[in-house]
Amino acid sequence: MAKVLMKGNEALGAAAIKAGCKYFFGYPITPQSELPEFMSRELPKVGGAFVQAESEVAAINMIYGAAGTGTRVLTSSSSVGVALKQEGISYIAGAELPCVIINISRGGPGLGGIQPSQADYFMSTRGGGNGDYRHPVYAPATVQEAVDLTMEAFNVADYYRTPVIVLGDGMIGQMMEPVEFNEPKKRELPAKDWATTGTEGKRKPNIINSLFLDPQALEDHNWKLDRKYKEIEENETMYEMYKMDDAEIVFVAYGTTSRIVKNSVEALRAEGIKAGLIRPITLWPYPTKAFDEIPASAKALISVEMSTGQMIDDVKIANEGRLPVHFYGRTGGMVPTPDAIIAKAKEVLGGVK
Amino acid sequence: MSVVFKKTEGLAEKQTHYCPGCTHGIIHRLVGEVLEELGVIGKAIGVAPVGCSVLAYDYFNCDMHEAAHGRAPAVATGIKRVLPENVVFTYQGDGDLASIGTAEIVHAAHRGEKFTTIFVNNCIYGMTGGQMSPTTLVGQKATTAPQGRQVELSGRPIRMAEMLATIDGAAFVERVSVHNVANIRKAKKAIKKAFEVQLEGKGFGIVEVLSTCPTNWGLTAPEAMKWLEDNMIPYYPLGNFRTPEEGK
């Protein structure tokens, strides 16, 4: 298929439709509003429905209802709005329903700003709502990857019966890049015999629920969910090792930030400094195993983030104290420059030599 | 021998958990009978709320979807937009619908969502133990209004049926009561009409049903029926507030 030049937000919507999603429920917020706008235009053409909800809380609960019918559904928002959606995401995880949630994140806390940020890492990877749950989080670094991962997200959601988050940022949402809409990876997906579609008198009623008044039943349910999360960790972890074979200084960065870091890696190598990058593609499950593959040449790790340091917790856990862990971050919508990242690497290497 | 009375097919073989004298059982039965009489049990999808009727998903003999506090109308919107040919209803109490879920019910009505809401108003939070609700009457005691509801602190009780009847997308709005046989019959008629409005694709329908809470009102069951009649009906007048004909 030919490449087309598309804005990130619109490409995300097109990817969802390509993946078979016909229903979108959402609420406008910068910097992702082109996505609901695109869906309002395109979904009626495929016999689907777009509803602009009265709030993010209502939108995610519409998703909860629609997901219960077994169809593929999408909502999108940005940081502040996703915070509001956490109530529904917890219910969807508890009731084991599939759906995809796109977060084109911006700076916070509170109203924050509208520039790109990675400060939703904790909210996305720790289960931002109440209770014991996790959900896969994909962090695309390009518009093409955003398209591919969104299609994969629908498969993963259906396979494991779980909400899946695609976590972009204002940069991914707003920039235009050439993209190709390839056929989504095929997966053998289980039948949706749990869906509430009306019994038609042919089966017992289906009940979609996350209430367990008996503590033993809730504990059983939570361990069952936990086993599912272990399976997702085992099978769905994704990461990229970039120029890591002989790396002395190892960056860890995801999404937009990882693209900037790649430039820094190239520039450092041009100067004879062996730099490499671990790029988590799934933020949950976190690619802990990538850290086992760090070569003996490595002297230090630097977590580079557009936040005051949220992923660094996972870097430290994955590193298990083997190497010193440093941090370089910009926040508030400020984007790191390659020069600043290079300077940080030199400073760190100077300290460990 | 002909059968003169039997359990409706619209309800499951399950004993309910409701307190003695509570009218949720009657209202469940009316909804079940209407689903059966309209022949739509097989295409019905109910949305249960949080509150005393949180376990309603176990009691109706159709597909059911449990919702978060107040969010049943949003969940029902999601279901109905995907499955427009199915029959979708929410069953909600006054804490759920008139407090935490006011935005959801107002906007579902506003969009003219084609589902049916059964709104059970007993003027108190039942399941959480008798706290004040937005519909608690002035002077009525509740655990969070120990001196009785005071207007200057909590405002006057909200009349949801009247409010929703001002919204163009609400095709059918009626308030009924189930404190005696004559009113139970009228209540069933209204519930049936609300579902018919949905089947005809005319828009959103809601039936507010005045209900009792002997446990949290501190009354016997017969006293509770009398209290409803003497205190609730004067403030929450029964009757139809909107029909599809008016909405034209």
XYZ file of C-alpha atoms in Angstrom:
601
model
C 0.000 0.000 0.000
C 1.227 3.482 -0.882
C 2.433 5.843 1.770
C 0.283 8.845 2.601
C 1.207 11.997 4.463
C -0.978 12.243 7.553
C -1.203 14.108 10.796
C -0.638 11.801 13.771
C -4.076 12.260 15.297
C -5.840 11.477 12.011
C -3.578 8.536 11.267
C -4.490 7.083 14.669
C -8.171 7.314 13.812
C -7.605 5.755 10.399
C -5.649 2.919 12.011
C -8.518 2.218 14.399
C -10.992 2.043 11.533
C -8.621 -0.213 9.601
C -8.545 -2.460 12.678
C -12.321 -2.787 12.535
C -13.324 -0.179 15.098
C -16.650 1.414 14.225
C -17.493 3.221 17.446
C -15.903 6.217 19.091
C -17.025 8.001 22.239
C -15.005 10.957 23.420
C -14.708 14.559 24.440
C -12.586 17.265 22.808
C -9.296 18.254 24.378
C -6.064 19.708 23.013
C -3.783 18.321 21.568
C -5.857 15.373 20.328
C -9.056 16.967 19.030
C -8.308 16.147 15.372
C -8.817 12.493 16.291
C -12.476 12.788 17.387
C -13.020 15.231 14.522
C -11.689 12.627 12.097
C -13.870 9.917 13.628
C -17.006 12.087 13.482
C -16.345 12.451 9.763
C -15.298 8.887 8.935
C -17.299 6.543 11.181
C -20.711 7.214 9.620
C -19.149 6.152 6.288
C -18.442 2.667 7.682
C -21.833 2.305 9.342
C -20.481 3.123 12.778
C -21.290 5.767 15.347
C -19.523 8.742 16.851
C -20.840 10.299 20.044
C -19.426 13.454 21.562
C -20.022 12.763 25.239
C -20.793 15.420 27.840
C -17.580 14.595 29.707
C -14.653 12.211 29.731
C -16.339 10.304 32.547
C -19.402 9.726 30.393
C -17.251 8.925 27.341
C -15.354 6.118 29.029
C -18.598 4.704 30.423
C -20.068 4.734 26.910
C -16.972 2.769 25.917
C -17.649 0.417 28.828
C -21.201 -0.206 27.566
C -20.199 -0.509 23.913
C -17.278 -2.819 24.721
C -19.760 -5.032 26.549
C -21.508 -5.730 23.246
C -18.283 -7.270 21.959
C -17.599 -4.692 19.267
C -14.295 -2.828 18.832
C -14.427 0.600 20.448
C -12.073 3.530 20.810
C -11.833 6.633 22.921
C -9.112 9.227 22.984
C -8.168 12.105 25.205
C -5.236 13.970 26.640
C -3.781 13.722 30.165
C -6.354 15.770 32.129
C -9.132 13.937 30.331
C -7.556 10.529 30.795
C -7.327 11.273 34.521
C -11.122 11.579 34.478
C -11.443 8.365 32.513
C -9.604 6.356 35.150
C -12.866 5.479 36.911
C -14.167 3.744 33.808
C -10.831 2.158 32.916
C -10.786 0.449 36.308
C -14.309 -0.893 35.719
C -13.400 -2.081 32.215
C -10.306 -3.852 33.562
C -12.348 -5.352 36.424
C -15.090 -6.555 34.093
C -12.474 -7.817 31.587
C -13.680 -5.977 28.508
C -11.555 -5.051 25.497
C -11.154 -1.456 24.345
C -8.463 0.933 23.165
C -7.758 4.292 24.767
C -5.446 6.779 23.069
C -3.741 9.364 25.259
C -2.071 12.183 23.343
C -0.504 13.542 26.473
C 0.323 17.077 27.532
C 1.959 18.743 30.499
C 0.508 18.664 34.005
C -0.315 18.553 36.878
C -3.744 20.123 36.821
C -4.516 22.037 33.670
C -0.790 22.175 32.970
C -0.253 23.087 29.358
C -0.860 21.775 25.863
C 2.698 20.981 24.791
C 4.034 17.407 24.601
C 4.940 15.741 27.857
C 5.577 12.281 29.294
C 4.291 13.052 32.754
C 1.439 10.517 32.473
C 3.831 7.601 32.884
C 2.767 6.788 36.442
C -0.930 7.195 35.653
C -0.612 4.923 32.618
C 1.586 2.165 33.965
C 0.428 1.873 37.561
C -3.278 1.403 36.961
C -4.500 4.967 37.370
C -7.857 3.924 38.790
C -8.682 1.982 41.918
C -7.825 -1.618 42.601
C -5.420 -4.322 41.483
C -5.127 -4.028 37.740
C -2.747 -3.321 34.884
C -3.204 -2.774 31.191
C -0.832 -2.788 28.228
C 0.585 0.628 27.326
C 2.152 1.208 23.893
C 4.484 4.158 23.390
C 4.963 4.853 19.670
C 7.890 6.991 18.533
C 6.652 7.742 15.011
C 3.318 8.235 13.329
C 3.890 4.959 11.457
C 4.489 3.129 14.711
C 1.412 4.802 16.222
C -0.618 3.338 13.354
C 0.890 -0.144 13.658
C 0.593 -0.242 17.449
C -3.004 0.999 17.425
C -3.971 -1.894 15.158
C -2.044 -4.279 17.391
C -3.717 -2.741 20.453
C -7.159 -3.862 19.250
C -5.888 -7.413 18.808
C -4.236 -7.479 22.212
C -7.362 -5.982 23.813
C -9.551 -8.693 22.293
C -7.116 -11.516 22.977
C -6.690 -10.744 26.677
C -10.011 -8.957 27.268
C -8.343 -5.856 28.598
C -8.261 -2.108 28.035
C -5.120 -1.087 26.142
C -3.594 2.386 26.141
C -1.710 3.913 23.245
C 0.333 6.666 24.837
C 1.505 9.302 22.426
C 2.182 12.923 23.156
C 1.372 16.247 21.557
C 4.295 15.788 19.170
C 3.055 12.445 17.820
C -0.496 13.763 17.590
C 0.320 17.004 15.832
C 3.128 16.175 13.411
C 2.669 14.945 9.867
C 4.623 11.956 8.610
C 4.261 9.517 5.734
C 2.424 6.389 6.833
C 1.469 3.092 5.343
C -1.604 1.170 6.458
C -0.453 -2.414 6.412
C -2.677 -5.351 7.217
C -2.787 -5.831 10.987
C -0.960 -8.852 12.353
C -3.303 -11.824 12.457
C -4.092 -13.367 15.798
C -6.328 -16.265 16.714
C -8.885 -14.423 18.829
C -11.269 -16.064 21.283
C -15.042 -15.904 20.684
C -16.868 -13.105 22.465
C -19.484 -15.386 23.995
C -19.544 -13.199 27.099
C -20.999 -10.161 25.277
C -24.343 -8.592 26.185
C -26.175 -8.655 22.875
C -29.522 -10.040 24.017
C -30.056 -13.723 24.790
C -32.546 -14.205 21.907
C -33.850 -16.983 24.152
C -30.920 -19.148 23.096
C -28.623 -18.931 26.097
C -28.499 -17.879 29.739
C -28.196 -14.134 30.364
C -24.693 -12.713 30.225
C -23.718 -10.381 33.055
C -20.922 -7.849 32.768
C -19.805 -6.894 36.212
C -16.892 -6.058 38.475
C -18.677 -6.351 41.830
C -17.605 -9.175 44.140
C -19.168 -8.808 47.568
C -17.562 -11.998 48.833
C -13.920 -11.150 49.639
C -12.792 -14.641 48.669
C -14.459 -14.305 45.295
C -12.781 -10.921 44.765
C -9.416 -12.308 45.767
C -9.892 -15.199 43.331
C -10.832 -12.712 40.616
C -7.807 -10.508 41.329
C -5.398 -13.456 41.196
C -7.034 -14.538 37.962
C -6.417 -11.041 36.563
C -2.871 -11.218 37.882
C -2.238 -14.478 36.029
C -3.455 -12.764 32.878
C -1.076 -9.866 33.493
C 1.808 -12.308 33.934
C 0.899 -13.858 30.585
C 0.864 -10.404 28.967
C 4.279 -9.672 30.494
C 5.570 -12.924 29.080
C 4.175 -12.542 25.563
C 3.604 -8.899 24.765
C 6.662 -7.022 26.004
C 8.171 -4.922 23.211
C 11.375 -2.913 23.059
C 14.127 -1.788 20.717
C 17.872 -2.084 21.367
C 19.591 0.665 19.377
C 23.377 0.487 18.901
C 23.664 -1.408 22.135
C 26.266 -4.069 21.161
C 29.285 -2.131 22.413
C 27.588 0.714 24.268
C 29.385 2.407 27.129
C 26.681 4.891 27.904
C 23.124 3.582 27.728
C 20.151 5.868 27.329
C 16.661 4.716 28.193
C 13.917 6.698 26.477
C 10.544 6.114 24.853
C 8.213 7.820 22.398
C 9.127 11.251 21.074
C 12.066 11.520 23.457
C 13.640 8.369 22.036
C 13.809 9.983 18.585
C 15.799 12.885 19.984
C 18.024 10.498 21.917
C 18.749 8.546 18.727
C 20.164 11.748 17.239
C 22.273 12.203 20.367
C 23.524 8.608 20.078
C 24.617 9.273 16.487
C 26.350 12.517 17.430
C 28.149 10.912 20.369
C 29.314 8.012 18.206
C 30.602 10.506 15.614
C 32.763 11.838 18.433
C 33.951 8.329 19.306
C 31.737 7.919 22.378
C 29.937 4.598 22.277
C 26.340 5.404 23.122
C 23.290 3.176 22.836
C 19.580 3.271 23.546
C 17.059 0.965 25.157
C 13.667 2.035 23.850
C 10.670 0.563 25.670
C 7.796 0.186 23.203
C 5.517 -1.259 25.857
C 5.703 0.805 29.059
C 3.638 -1.863 30.740
C 4.707 -4.587 30.567
C 8.046 -2.869 31.116
C 10.904 -4.440 29.126
C 12.894 -5.507 32.165
C 14.521 -8.271 30.099
C 16.187 -5.640 27.878
C 18.326 -4.700 30.851
C 19.630 -8.266 31.104
C 21.024 -7.810 27.581
C 23.089 -4.730 28.423
C 26.684 -5.489 27.338
C 29.581 -5.616 29.807
C 30.990 -2.498 28.136
C 28.232 -0.348 29.669
C 29.243 2.009 32.444
C 26.061 3.936 33.250
C 22.397 4.399 32.392
C 20.638 7.688 31.710
C 16.857 7.838 31.749
C 15.774 10.673 29.450
C 12.188 11.778 29.887
C 9.823 14.651 29.302
C 8.917 14.619 32.974
C 10.680 15.224 36.278
C 11.484 11.516 36.335
C 8.777 8.885 36.344
C 10.125 6.054 34.183
C 13.381 6.213 36.128
C 11.682 4.120 38.829
C 11.226 1.275 36.341
C 14.759 1.751 35.018
C 16.092 1.294 38.544
C 13.938 -1.770 39.140
C 14.990 -3.329 35.816
C 18.661 -2.458 36.362
C 18.631 -4.135 39.793
C 21.483 -1.947 41.028
C 23.960 -3.223 38.425
C 24.899 0.153 36.933
C 24.640 3.740 38.158
C 21.360 5.318 36.973
C 21.248 8.986 35.981
C 18.456 11.206 34.827
C 17.943 13.961 32.333
C 14.497 15.451 31.987
C 12.572 18.435 30.763
C 9.066 19.109 31.909
C 6.137 21.441 31.376
C 6.112 20.824 27.621
C 9.796 21.643 27.125
C 11.406 19.224 24.677
C 14.977 17.997 25.334
C 17.583 19.029 22.755
C 20.214 16.602 21.412
C 22.944 18.967 22.640
C 21.678 18.910 26.209
C 21.439 15.115 26.127
C 24.973 14.844 24.710
C 26.274 17.167 27.437
C 24.575 15.015 30.074
C 26.183 11.856 28.655
C 29.632 13.445 28.728
C 29.090 14.638 32.268
C 28.042 11.143 33.374
C 30.937 9.442 31.562
C 33.378 11.951 33.041
C 32.166 10.968 36.471
C 32.466 7.194 35.991
C 35.837 7.142 34.167
C -57.064 -25.779 36.085
C -56.000 -22.550 34.487
C -53.070 -20.583 35.844
C -54.231 -17.254 37.285
C -50.921 -16.047 38.655
C -47.295 -16.911 38.000
C -43.857 -15.421 38.211
C -42.956 -13.365 35.189
C -40.418 -14.755 32.735
C -38.767 -11.345 32.870
C -37.278 -12.144 36.284
C -34.667 -14.763 37.082
C -35.065 -17.616 39.583
C -33.351 -15.668 42.319
C -34.381 -14.499 45.747
C -33.883 -10.739 46.087
C -31.950 -9.125 48.922
C -34.323 -6.203 49.440
C -35.555 -5.247 52.930
C -39.088 -6.177 53.970
C -41.516 -3.475 52.874
C -39.230 -2.069 50.184
C -40.965 -1.699 46.838
C -37.972 -2.535 44.615
C -39.423 -6.034 44.335
C -42.712 -4.687 42.972
C -40.911 -2.422 40.492
C -38.638 -5.240 39.336
C -41.693 -7.360 38.750
C -43.426 -4.647 36.745
C -40.377 -4.219 34.506
C -40.123 -7.999 34.107
C -43.815 -8.279 33.188
C -43.509 -5.481 30.644
C -40.460 -7.093 29.013
C -42.386 -10.356 28.823
C -45.607 -8.826 27.496
C -43.733 -6.878 24.832
C -41.874 -10.061 23.886
C -38.459 -8.424 24.232
C -36.735 -10.403 27.008
C -34.437 -11.971 24.407
C -33.347 -8.636 22.985
C -33.201 -6.722 26.264
C -30.002 -5.458 27.838
C -30.400 -3.909 31.273
C -27.948 -1.644 33.033
C -27.804 -1.971 36.811
C -26.750 0.941 39.029
C -24.884 1.304 42.276
C -27.123 1.502 45.324
C -29.769 -0.801 46.746
C -30.517 -2.212 43.292
C -26.840 -2.882 42.576
C -27.602 -6.601 42.324
C -30.418 -6.062 39.803
C -28.160 -7.784 37.265
C -28.913 -11.035 39.070
C -32.673 -10.498 39.131
C -33.621 -9.717 35.544
C -33.798 -12.631 33.143
C -31.945 -10.832 30.347
C -28.418 -9.707 29.525
C -27.244 -7.231 32.146
C -24.378 -4.770 32.457
C -23.337 -3.359 35.817
C -22.391 0.346 35.810
C -20.446 2.670 38.082
C -22.219 5.159 40.355
C -24.450 7.353 38.208
C -22.999 6.210 34.907
C -25.758 3.831 33.800
C -27.113 6.274 31.164
C -23.636 6.559 29.605
C -23.225 2.773 29.605
C -26.703 2.409 28.082
C -25.771 4.981 25.429
C -22.751 2.908 24.455
C -24.813 -0.265 24.228
C -27.724 1.254 22.334
C -25.534 3.045 19.779
C -23.900 -0.257 18.903
C -27.117 -2.287 19.062
C -29.949 0.033 17.990
C -32.306 -2.903 17.409
C -32.020 -4.132 20.995
C -34.073 -2.959 23.974
C -31.900 -1.166 26.510
C -32.916 0.046 29.943
C -31.298 1.458 33.044
C -32.598 0.900 36.559
C -31.401 3.616 38.933
C -32.053 5.030 42.387
C -32.170 8.648 43.501
C -28.580 8.838 44.736
C -27.405 7.348 41.470
C -29.573 9.324 39.067
C -30.287 12.588 40.876
C -26.874 13.152 42.449
C -23.690 11.582 41.117
C -25.242 10.824 37.740
C -27.174 14.024 36.968
C -24.910 14.915 34.061
C -25.280 11.464 32.531
C -29.090 11.358 32.757
C -29.551 14.954 31.608
C -27.340 14.481 28.571
C -28.732 11.063 27.664
C -32.154 12.726 27.630
C -30.739 15.730 25.819
C -29.284 13.570 23.038
C -32.601 11.744 22.853
C -30.936 8.383 23.478
C -33.425 5.693 22.627
C -33.399 3.745 25.861
C -35.648 3.546 28.892
C -34.826 4.568 32.445
C -36.603 3.297 35.517
C -35.858 5.825 38.246
C -36.682 4.578 41.733
C -37.027 7.521 44.125
C -37.255 6.735 47.825
C -35.876 10.047 49.110
C -32.859 8.510 50.804
C -29.592 6.700 50.229
C -30.566 3.161 51.129
C -27.560 0.939 50.632
C -25.033 3.219 52.275
C -27.213 3.452 55.360
C -29.745 6.257 55.194
C -27.837 9.379 54.215
C -29.537 12.409 52.676
C -30.170 12.257 48.938
C -30.970 15.150 46.587
C -34.617 14.058 46.813
C -34.801 13.855 50.625
C -37.786 15.968 51.697
C -37.404 19.175 53.696
C -37.389 18.242 57.371
C -36.896 14.547 56.629
C -34.233 13.040 58.873
C -31.235 11.263 57.408
C -27.932 10.182 58.939
C -26.246 13.169 57.274
C -29.173 15.464 58.057
C -29.708 14.594 61.725
C -31.925 17.621 62.295
C -33.855 16.900 59.126
C -33.094 18.404 55.711
C -32.703 22.152 55.981
C -33.207 24.297 52.907
C -30.508 26.808 53.806
C -27.929 24.019 54.081
C -28.974 21.592 51.374
C -31.496 23.315 49.141
C -34.891 21.929 48.286
C -35.415 18.376 46.998
C -34.814 18.115 43.272
C -37.728 17.158 41.035
C -36.105 15.098 38.310
C -39.206 14.271 36.273
C -40.157 17.928 35.968
C -36.593 18.885 35.119
C -36.129 16.185 32.487
C -39.509 17.039 30.963
C -38.066 20.413 29.947
C -35.553 18.647 27.693
C -36.586 18.243 24.065
C -34.884 14.854 23.669
C -36.980 13.331 26.463
C -39.883 11.742 24.616
C -41.666 10.248 27.604
C -41.561 11.367 31.242
C -43.980 10.151 33.883
C -44.007 9.914 37.666
C -45.846 7.036 39.281
C -46.029 5.377 42.682
C -46.359 1.805 43.902
C -47.843 2.371 47.365
C -51.166 0.691 46.556
C -52.720 -1.603 43.958
C -54.343 1.122 41.875
C -51.056 2.981 41.578
C -49.094 -0.205 40.865
C -51.379 -0.734 37.857
C -50.796 2.827 36.675
C -47.063 2.373 37.213
C -47.038 -0.697 34.986
C -48.917 1.160 32.284
C -46.331 3.958 32.350
C -43.391 1.551 32.280
C -44.916 -0.266 29.328
C -45.486 3.006 27.514
C -41.862 4.054 28.134
C -40.596 0.822 26.566
C -43.025 1.214 23.665
C -41.633 4.686 23.037
C -38.189 3.090 22.797
C -39.429 0.361 20.458
C -40.960 3.031 18.247
C -37.615 4.840 18.173
C -39.112 8.060 19.467
C -36.420 9.027 21.965
C -35.577 8.843 25.618
C -38.162 7.608 28.124
C -38.071 7.760 31.899
C -40.504 6.620 34.576
C -39.885 7.976 38.062
C -41.330 5.530 40.552
C -41.929 6.725 44.112
C -40.704 3.969 46.392
C -40.367 3.172 50.088
C -37.463 2.621 52.437
C -38.932 1.385 55.736
C -35.485 0.448 57.055
C -33.904 3.861 56.716
C -37.094 5.823 57.281
C -37.473 3.949 60.604
C -41.034 2.883 59.836
C -42.970 -0.346 59.482
C -43.892 -1.403 55.970
C -47.513 -0.181 56.189
C -46.358 3.071 57.829
C -43.903 3.545 54.989
C -46.642 3.209 52.360
C -48.668 5.799 54.265
C -45.642 8.104 54.637
C -45.029 7.963 50.895
C -48.646 8.882 50.178
C -48.817 11.666 52.768
C -45.389 13.229 52.285
C -43.867 12.330 48.932
C -46.827 12.644 46.582
C -47.640 16.246 47.630
C -44.075 17.276 46.758
C -43.587 14.845 43.878
C -46.942 14.953 42.073
C -47.865 11.894 40.044
C -48.656 12.159 36.370
C -47.336 12.381 32.865
C -44.996 15.253 32.120
C -44.166 14.507 28.532
C -45.306 12.184 25.761
C -43.973 11.811 22.220
C -47.050 13.672 20.959
C -46.031 16.727 22.996
C -42.478 16.433 21.766
C -43.499 16.935 18.143
